[in-house]
mmCIF file of C-alpha atoms and ligand atoms in Angstrom:
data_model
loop_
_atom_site.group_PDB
_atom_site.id
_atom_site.type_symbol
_atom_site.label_atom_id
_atom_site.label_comp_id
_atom_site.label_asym_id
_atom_site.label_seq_id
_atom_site.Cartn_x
_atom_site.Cartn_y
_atom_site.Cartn_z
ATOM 1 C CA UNK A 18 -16.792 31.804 -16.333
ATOM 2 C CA UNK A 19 -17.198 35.431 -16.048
ATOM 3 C CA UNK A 20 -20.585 35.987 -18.267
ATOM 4 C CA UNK A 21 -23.117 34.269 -16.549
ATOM 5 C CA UNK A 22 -26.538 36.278 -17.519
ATOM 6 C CA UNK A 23 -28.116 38.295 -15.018
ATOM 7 C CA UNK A 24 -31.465 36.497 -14.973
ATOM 8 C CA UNK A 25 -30.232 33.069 -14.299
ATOM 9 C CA UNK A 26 -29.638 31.659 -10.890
ATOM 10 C CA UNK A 27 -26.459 29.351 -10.560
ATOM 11 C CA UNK A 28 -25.656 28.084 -6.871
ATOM 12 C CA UNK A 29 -22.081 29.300 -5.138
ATOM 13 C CA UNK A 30 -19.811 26.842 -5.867
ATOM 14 C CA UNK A 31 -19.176 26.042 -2.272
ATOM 15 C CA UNK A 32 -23.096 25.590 -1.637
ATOM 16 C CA UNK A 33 -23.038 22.677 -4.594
ATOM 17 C CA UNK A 34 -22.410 18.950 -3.387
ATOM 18 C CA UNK A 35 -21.179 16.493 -5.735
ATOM 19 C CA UNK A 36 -24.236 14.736 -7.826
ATOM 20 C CA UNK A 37 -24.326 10.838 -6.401
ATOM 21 C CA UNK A 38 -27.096 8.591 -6.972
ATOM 22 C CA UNK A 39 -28.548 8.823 -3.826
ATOM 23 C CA UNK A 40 -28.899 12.794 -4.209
ATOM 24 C CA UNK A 41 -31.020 11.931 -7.862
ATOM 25 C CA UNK A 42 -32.997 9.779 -6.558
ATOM 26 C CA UNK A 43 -34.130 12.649 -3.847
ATOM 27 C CA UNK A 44 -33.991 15.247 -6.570
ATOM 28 C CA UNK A 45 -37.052 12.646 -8.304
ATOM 29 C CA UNK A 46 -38.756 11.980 -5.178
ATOM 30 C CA UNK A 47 -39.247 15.612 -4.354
ATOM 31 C CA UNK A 48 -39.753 16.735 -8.331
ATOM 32 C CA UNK A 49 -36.899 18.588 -8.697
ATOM 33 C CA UNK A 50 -36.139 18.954 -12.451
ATOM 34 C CA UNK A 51 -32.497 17.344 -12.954
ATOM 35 C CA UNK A 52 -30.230 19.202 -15.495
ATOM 36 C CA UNK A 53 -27.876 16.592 -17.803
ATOM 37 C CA UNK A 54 -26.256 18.064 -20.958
ATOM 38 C CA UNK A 55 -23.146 16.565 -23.037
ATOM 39 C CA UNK A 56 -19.939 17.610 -23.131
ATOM 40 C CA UNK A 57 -16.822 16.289 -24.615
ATOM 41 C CA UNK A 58 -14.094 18.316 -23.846
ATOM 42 C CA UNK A 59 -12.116 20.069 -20.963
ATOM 43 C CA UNK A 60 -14.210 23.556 -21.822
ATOM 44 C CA UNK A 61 -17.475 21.968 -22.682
ATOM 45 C CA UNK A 62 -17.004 20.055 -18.991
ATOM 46 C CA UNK A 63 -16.045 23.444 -17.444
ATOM 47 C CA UNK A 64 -19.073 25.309 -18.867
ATOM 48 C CA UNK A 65 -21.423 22.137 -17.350
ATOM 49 C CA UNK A 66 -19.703 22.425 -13.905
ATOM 50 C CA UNK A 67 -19.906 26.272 -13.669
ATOM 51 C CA UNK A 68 -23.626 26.532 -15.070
ATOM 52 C CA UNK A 69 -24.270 23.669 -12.246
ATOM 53 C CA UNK A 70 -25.551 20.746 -14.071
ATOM 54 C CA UNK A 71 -26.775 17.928 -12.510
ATOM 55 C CA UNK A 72 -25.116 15.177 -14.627
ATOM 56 C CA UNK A 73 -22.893 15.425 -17.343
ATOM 57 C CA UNK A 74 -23.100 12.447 -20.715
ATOM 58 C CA UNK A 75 -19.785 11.742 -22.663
ATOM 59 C CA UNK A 76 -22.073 11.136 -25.367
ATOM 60 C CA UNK A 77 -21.597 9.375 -28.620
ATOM 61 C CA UNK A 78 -22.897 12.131 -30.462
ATOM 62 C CA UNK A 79 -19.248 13.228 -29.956
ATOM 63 C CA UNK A 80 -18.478 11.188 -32.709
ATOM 64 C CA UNK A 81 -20.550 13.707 -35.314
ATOM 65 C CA UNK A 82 -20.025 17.243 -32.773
ATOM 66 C CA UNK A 83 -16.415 16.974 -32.500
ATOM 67 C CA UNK A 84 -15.414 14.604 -34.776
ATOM 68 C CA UNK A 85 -16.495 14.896 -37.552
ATOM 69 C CA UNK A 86 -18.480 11.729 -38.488
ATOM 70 C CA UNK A 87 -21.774 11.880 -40.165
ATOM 71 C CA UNK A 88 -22.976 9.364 -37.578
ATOM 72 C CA UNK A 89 -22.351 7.706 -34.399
ATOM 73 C CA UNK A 90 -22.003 4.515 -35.627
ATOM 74 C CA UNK A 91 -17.890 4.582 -36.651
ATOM 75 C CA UNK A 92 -16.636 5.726 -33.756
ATOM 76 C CA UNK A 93 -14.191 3.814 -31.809
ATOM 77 C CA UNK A 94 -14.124 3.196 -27.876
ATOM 78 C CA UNK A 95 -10.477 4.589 -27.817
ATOM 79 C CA UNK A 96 -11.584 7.925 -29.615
ATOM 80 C CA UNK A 97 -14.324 8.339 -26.922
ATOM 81 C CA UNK A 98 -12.150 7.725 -24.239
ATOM 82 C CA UNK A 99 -9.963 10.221 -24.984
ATOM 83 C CA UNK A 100 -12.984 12.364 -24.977
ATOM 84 C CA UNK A 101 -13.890 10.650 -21.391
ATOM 85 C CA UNK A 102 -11.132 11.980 -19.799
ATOM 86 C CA UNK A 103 -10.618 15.595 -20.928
ATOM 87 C CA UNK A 104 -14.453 15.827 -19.703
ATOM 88 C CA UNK A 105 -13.438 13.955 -16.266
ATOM 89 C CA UNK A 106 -10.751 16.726 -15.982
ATOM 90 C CA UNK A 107 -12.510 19.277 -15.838
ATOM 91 C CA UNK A 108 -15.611 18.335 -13.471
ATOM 92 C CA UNK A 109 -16.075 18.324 -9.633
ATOM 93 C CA UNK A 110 -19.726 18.056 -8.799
ATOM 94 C CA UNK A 111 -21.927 16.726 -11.679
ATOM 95 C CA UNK A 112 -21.977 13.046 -12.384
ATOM 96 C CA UNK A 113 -20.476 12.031 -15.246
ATOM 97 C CA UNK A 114 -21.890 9.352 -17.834
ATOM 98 C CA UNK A 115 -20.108 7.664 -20.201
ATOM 99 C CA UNK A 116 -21.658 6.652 -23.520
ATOM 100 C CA UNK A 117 -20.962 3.116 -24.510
ATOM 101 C CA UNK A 118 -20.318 3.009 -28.350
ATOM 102 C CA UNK A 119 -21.957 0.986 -30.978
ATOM 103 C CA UNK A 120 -19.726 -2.424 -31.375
ATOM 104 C CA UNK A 121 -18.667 -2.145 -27.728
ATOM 105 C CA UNK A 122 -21.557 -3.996 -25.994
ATOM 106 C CA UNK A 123 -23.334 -5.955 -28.060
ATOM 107 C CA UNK A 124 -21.146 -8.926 -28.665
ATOM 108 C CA UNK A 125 -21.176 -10.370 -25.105
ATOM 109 C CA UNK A 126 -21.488 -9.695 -21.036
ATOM 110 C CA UNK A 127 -17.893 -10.083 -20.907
ATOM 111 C CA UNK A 128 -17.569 -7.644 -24.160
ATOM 112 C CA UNK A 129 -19.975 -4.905 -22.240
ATOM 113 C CA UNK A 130 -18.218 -5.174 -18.911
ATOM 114 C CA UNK A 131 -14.562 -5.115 -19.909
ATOM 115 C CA UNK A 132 -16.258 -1.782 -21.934
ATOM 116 C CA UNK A 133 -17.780 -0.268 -19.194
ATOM 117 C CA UNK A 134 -14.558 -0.727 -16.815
ATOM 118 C CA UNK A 135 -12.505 0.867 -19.259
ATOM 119 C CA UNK A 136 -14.768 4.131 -19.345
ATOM 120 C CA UNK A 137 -15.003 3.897 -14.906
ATOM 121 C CA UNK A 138 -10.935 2.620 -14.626
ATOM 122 C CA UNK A 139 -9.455 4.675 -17.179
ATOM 123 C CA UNK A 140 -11.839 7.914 -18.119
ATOM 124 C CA UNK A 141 -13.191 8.045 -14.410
ATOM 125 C CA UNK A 142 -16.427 8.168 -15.597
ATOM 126 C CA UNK A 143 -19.066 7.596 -12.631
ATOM 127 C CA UNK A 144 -21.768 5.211 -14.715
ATOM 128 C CA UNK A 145 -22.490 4.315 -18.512
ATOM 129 C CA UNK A 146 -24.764 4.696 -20.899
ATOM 130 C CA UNK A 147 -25.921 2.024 -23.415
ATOM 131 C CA UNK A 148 -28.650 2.131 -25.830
ATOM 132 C CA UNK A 149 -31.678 0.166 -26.482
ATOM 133 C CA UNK A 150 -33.829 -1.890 -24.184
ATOM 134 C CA UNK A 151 -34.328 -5.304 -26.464
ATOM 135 C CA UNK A 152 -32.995 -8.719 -25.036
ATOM 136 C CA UNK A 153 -29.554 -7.961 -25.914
ATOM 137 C CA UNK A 154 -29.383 -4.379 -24.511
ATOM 138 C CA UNK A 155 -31.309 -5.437 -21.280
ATOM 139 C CA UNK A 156 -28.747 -8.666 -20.912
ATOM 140 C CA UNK A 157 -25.884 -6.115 -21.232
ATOM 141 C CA UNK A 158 -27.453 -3.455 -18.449
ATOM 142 C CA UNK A 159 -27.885 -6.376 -16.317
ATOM 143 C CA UNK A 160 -24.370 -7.465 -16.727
ATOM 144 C CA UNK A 161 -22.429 -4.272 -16.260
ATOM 145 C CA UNK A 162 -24.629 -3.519 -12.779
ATOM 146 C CA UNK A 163 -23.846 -6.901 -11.865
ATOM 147 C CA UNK A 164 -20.496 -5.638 -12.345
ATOM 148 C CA UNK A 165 -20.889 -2.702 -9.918
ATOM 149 C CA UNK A 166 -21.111 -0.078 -12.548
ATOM 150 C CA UNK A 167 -24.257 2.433 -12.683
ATOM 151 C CA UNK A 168 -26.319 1.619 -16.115
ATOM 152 C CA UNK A 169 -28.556 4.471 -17.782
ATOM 153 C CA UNK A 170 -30.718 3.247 -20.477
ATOM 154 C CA UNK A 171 -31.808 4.770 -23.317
ATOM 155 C CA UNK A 172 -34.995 3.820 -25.203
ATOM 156 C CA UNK A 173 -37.148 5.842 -28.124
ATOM 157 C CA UNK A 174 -35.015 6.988 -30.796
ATOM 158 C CA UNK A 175 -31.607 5.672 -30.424
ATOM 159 C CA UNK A 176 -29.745 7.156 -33.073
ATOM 160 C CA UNK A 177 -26.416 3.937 -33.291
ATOM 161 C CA UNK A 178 -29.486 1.752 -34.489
ATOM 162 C CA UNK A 179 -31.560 4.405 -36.424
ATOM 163 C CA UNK A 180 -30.958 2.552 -40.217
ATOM 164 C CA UNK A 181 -33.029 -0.387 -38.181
ATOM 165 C CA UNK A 182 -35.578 1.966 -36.403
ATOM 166 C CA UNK A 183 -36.419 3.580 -40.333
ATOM 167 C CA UNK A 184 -34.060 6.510 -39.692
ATOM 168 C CA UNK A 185 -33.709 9.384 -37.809
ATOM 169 C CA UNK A 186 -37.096 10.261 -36.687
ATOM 170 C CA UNK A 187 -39.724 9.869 -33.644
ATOM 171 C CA UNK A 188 -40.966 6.785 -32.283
ATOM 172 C CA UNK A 189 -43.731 5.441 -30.406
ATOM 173 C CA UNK A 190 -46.153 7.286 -32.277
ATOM 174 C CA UNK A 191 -48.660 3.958 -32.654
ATOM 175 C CA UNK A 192 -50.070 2.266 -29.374
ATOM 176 C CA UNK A 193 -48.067 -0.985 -30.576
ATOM 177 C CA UNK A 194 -44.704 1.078 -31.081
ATOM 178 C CA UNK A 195 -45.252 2.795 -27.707
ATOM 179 C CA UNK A 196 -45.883 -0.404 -26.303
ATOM 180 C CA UNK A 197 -42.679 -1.585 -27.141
ATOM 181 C CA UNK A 198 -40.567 1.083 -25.949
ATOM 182 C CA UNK A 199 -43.184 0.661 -22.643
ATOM 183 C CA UNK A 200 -41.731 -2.399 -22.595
ATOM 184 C CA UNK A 201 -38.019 -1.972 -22.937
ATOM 185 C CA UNK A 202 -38.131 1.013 -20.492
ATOM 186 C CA UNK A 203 -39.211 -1.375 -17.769
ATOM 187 C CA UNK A 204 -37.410 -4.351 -18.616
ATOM 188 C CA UNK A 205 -34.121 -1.752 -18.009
ATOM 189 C CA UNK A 206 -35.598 -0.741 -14.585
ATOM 190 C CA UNK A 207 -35.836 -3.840 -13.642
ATOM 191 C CA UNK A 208 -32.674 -4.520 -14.835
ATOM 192 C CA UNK A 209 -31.196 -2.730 -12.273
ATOM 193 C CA UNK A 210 -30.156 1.016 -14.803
ATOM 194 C CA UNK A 211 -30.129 3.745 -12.371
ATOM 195 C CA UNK A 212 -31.779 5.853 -15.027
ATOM 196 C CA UNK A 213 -32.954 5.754 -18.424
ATOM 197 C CA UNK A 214 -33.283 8.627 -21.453
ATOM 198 C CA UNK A 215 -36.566 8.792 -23.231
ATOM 199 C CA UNK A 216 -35.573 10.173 -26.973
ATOM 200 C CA UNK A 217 -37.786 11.484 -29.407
ATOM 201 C CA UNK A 218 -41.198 10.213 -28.475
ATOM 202 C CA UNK A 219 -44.377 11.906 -27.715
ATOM 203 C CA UNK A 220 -44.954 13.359 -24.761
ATOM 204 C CA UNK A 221 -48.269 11.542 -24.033
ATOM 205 C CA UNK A 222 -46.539 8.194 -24.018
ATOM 206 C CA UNK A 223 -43.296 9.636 -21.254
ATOM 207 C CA UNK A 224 -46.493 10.993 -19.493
ATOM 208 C CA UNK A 225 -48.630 7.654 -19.602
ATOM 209 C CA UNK A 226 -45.117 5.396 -18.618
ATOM 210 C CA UNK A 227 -43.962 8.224 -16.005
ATOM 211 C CA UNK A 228 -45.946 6.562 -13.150
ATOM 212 C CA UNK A 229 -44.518 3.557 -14.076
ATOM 213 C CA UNK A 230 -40.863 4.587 -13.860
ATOM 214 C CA UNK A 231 -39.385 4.270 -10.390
ATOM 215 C CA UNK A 232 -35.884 5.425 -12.048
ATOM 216 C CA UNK A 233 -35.162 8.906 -13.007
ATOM 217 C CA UNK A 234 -36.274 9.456 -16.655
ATOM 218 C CA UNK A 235 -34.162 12.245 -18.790
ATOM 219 C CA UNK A 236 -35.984 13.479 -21.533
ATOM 220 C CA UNK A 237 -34.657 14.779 -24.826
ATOM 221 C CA UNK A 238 -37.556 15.347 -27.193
ATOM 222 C CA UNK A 239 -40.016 13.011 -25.026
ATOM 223 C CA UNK A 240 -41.764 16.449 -23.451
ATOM 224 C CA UNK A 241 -42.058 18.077 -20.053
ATOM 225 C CA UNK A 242 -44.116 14.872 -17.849
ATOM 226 C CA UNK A 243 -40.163 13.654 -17.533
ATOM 227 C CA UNK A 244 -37.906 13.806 -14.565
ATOM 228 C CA UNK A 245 -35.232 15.799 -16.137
ATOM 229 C CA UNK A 246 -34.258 17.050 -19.298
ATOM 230 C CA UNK A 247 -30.746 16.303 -21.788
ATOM 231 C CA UNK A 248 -29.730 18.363 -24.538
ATOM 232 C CA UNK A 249 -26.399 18.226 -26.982
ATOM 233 C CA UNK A 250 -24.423 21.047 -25.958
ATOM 234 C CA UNK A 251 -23.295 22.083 -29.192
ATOM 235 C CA UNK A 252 -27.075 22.237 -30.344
ATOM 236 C CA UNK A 253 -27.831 24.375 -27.430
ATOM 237 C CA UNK A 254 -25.142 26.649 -28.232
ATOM 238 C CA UNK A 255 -25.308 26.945 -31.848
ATOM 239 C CA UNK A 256 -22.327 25.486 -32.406
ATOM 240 C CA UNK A 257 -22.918 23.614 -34.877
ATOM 241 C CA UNK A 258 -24.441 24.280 -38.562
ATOM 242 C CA UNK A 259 -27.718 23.295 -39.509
ATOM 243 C CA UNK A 260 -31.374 23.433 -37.703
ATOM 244 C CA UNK A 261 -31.359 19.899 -35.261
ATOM 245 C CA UNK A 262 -34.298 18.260 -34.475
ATOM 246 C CA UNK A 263 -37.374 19.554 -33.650
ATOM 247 C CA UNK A 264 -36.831 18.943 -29.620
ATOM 248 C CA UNK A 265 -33.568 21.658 -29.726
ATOM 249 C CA UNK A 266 -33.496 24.886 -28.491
ATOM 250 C CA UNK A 267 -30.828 27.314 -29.063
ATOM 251 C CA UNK A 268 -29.565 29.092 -26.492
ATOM 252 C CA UNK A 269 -27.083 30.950 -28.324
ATOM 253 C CA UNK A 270 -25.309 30.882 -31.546
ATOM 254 C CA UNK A 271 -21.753 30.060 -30.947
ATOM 255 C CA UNK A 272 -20.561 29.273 -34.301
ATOM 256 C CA UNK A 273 -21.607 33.143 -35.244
ATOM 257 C CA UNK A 274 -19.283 34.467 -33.167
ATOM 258 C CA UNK A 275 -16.544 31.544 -33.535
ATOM 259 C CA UNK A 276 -16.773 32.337 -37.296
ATOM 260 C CA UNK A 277 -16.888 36.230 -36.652
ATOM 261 C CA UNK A 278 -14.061 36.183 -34.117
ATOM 262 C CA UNK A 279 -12.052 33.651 -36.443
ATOM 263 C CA UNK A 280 -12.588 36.385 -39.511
ATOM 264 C CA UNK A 281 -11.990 39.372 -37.757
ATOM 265 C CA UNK A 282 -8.804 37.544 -36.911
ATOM 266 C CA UNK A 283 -7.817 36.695 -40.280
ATOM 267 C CA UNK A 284 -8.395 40.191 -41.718
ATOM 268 C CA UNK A 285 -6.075 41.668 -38.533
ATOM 269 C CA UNK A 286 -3.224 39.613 -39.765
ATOM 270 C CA UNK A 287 -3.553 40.229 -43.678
ATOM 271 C CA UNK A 288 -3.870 44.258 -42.673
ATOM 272 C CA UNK A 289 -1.079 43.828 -40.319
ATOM 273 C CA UNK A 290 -2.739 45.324 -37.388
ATOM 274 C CA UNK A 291 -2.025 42.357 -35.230
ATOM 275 C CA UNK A 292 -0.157 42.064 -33.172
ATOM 276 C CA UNK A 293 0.504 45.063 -31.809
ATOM 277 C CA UNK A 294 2.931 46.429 -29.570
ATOM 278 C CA UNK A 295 0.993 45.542 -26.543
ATOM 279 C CA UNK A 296 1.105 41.722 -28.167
ATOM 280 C CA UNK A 297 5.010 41.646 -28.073
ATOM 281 C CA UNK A 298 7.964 41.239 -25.690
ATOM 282 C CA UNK A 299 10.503 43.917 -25.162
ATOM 283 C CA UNK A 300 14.059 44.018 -24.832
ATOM 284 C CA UNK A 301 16.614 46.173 -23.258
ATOM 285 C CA UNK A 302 17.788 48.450 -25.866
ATOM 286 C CA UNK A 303 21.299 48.043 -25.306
ATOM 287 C CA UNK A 304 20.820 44.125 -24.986
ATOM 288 C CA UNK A 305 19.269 43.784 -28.252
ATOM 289 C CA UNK A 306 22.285 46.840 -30.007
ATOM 290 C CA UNK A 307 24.612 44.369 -28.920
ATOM 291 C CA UNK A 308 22.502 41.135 -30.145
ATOM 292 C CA UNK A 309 22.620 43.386 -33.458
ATOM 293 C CA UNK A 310 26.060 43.546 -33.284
ATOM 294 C CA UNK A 311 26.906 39.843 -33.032
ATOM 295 C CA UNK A 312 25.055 39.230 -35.588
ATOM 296 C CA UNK A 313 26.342 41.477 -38.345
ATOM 297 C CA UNK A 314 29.999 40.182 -37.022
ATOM 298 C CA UNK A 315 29.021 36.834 -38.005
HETATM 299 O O1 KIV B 420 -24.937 10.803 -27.329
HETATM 300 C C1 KIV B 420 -25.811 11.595 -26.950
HETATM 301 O O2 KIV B 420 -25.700 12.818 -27.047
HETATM 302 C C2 KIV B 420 -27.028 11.026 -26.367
HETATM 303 C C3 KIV B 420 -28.091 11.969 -25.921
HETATM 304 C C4 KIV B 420 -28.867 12.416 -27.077
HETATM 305 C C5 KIV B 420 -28.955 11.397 -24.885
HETATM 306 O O3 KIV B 420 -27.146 9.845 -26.284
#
């Protein structure tokens, strides 16, 4: 990446360690804020690793970034592995997360594991990601780090069970909602997840539960009293249409200049001024009289 901004500090690659769990559990203990964003592709992983992330999420909003669906609730395990791996090739230090889709936990233990082995075997992802902390969720977490695989939680708004939760809006906003997620948040701590995203809940409630949480907490939406903070990289770039929720901020607006370049592009080519001769390969003149020759003998 050759346009990083002037005003924004990114550590020499060979000062950066690899992200283990050890090194974000220090990074909480001292109150360093830790950086996760999603990617789910080779240049969306390369962008995270040069901008020095912290941890990277294969998330399931893959499904509806690059995919195309209007949820995250179709999308098939093999279609996110695929994604898995293109990510996995093209990081070094941050710690990737895999997220586990909707259908591929829920069924069983043994369903959840043989999941969560298939995004560490065969996507090299370095944890997982499931979402919800009721009895079945919490079972599952338990399961999979019995298995020897790092478990994030995710508790708030957790958008492959949003028709249940009333749609896609904030929760916790009553003491007996916030309760609730209160209460799945630590019943995934002490299920053994290594971390846990608050989504889309007001920030007094991540503040009131922070001293609670002995596990990092990533925030997206859930304020600034969190550990560390997780946005959807093509709503931080602007690449896709539309406004996002209320918790996004736009740090630039790719699709302008994906459309612009793509346009620019397509008026080149009906003008004819591309290519130009600096776009083609030569020939010896006397190669290409004589490939002339041949074939008008033909
Ligand atoms: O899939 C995703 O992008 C997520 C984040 C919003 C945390 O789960």
């Amino acid at each position: 990446m050759s346009t990083m901004p002037t005003n924004v500090q990114v550590p020499a690659d060979a000062s950066r360690l690899p992200m283990t769990l050890p090194r974000l559990f220090e990074k909480k203990r001292h109150g360093e804020p830790i950086v996760m964003v999603t990617a789910y592709d080779h240049p969306s992983a390369r962008a995270a690793e040069a901008a020095g992330v912290d941890l990277v999420l294969m998330g399931d909003s893959g499904a509806m970034t690059v995919l195309g669906y209007p949820s995250t609730v179709a999308v098939e395990l093999d279609e996110l592995l695929v994604l898995a791996k293109a990510v996995r090739r093209g990081l070094n230090n941050p710690f990737l997360v895999g997220d586990l889709p909707f259908g591929s936990y829920e069924v069983s233990d043994e369903q959840a594991v043989t999941t969560a082995l298939r995004f560490v075997k065969e996507a090299g992802c370095d944890a997982v990601k499931l979402e919800g902390g009721g009895e079945t969720s919490v079972r599952r977490a338990r399961a999979i780090v019995g298995a020897g695989i790092p478990v994030m939680g995710h508790v708030g708004l957790t958008p492959q069970t949003s028709t249940a939760l009333g749609g896609y809006k904030a929760q916790g906003r009553t003491a007996a909602t916030a309760a609730r997620i209160a209460d799945e948040a630590l019943a995934l701590q002490e299920a053994g997840c290594f971390a846990i995203v608050f989504e889309a809940i007001p920030s007094g409630i991540s503040e009131a539960l922070m001293p609670r949480m002995e596990i990092p907490v990533i925030g997206i939406g859930a304020g600034p009293a969190v550990d560390g903070q997780v946005l959807v990289f093509h709503d931080l770039l602007g690449i896709r249409e539309g406004l996002g929720a209320r918790f996004v901020k736009r740090y630039a607006n790719l699709l302008d200049e994906m459309v612009a370049g793509v346009a620019q592009y397509t008026q080149d080519v009906r003008e004819r001024t591309y290519p130009g001769p600096e776009h083609g390969y030569s020939i010896d003149a006397d190669e290409l009289a004589e490939f002339r020759a041949q074939l008008a003998a033909r």
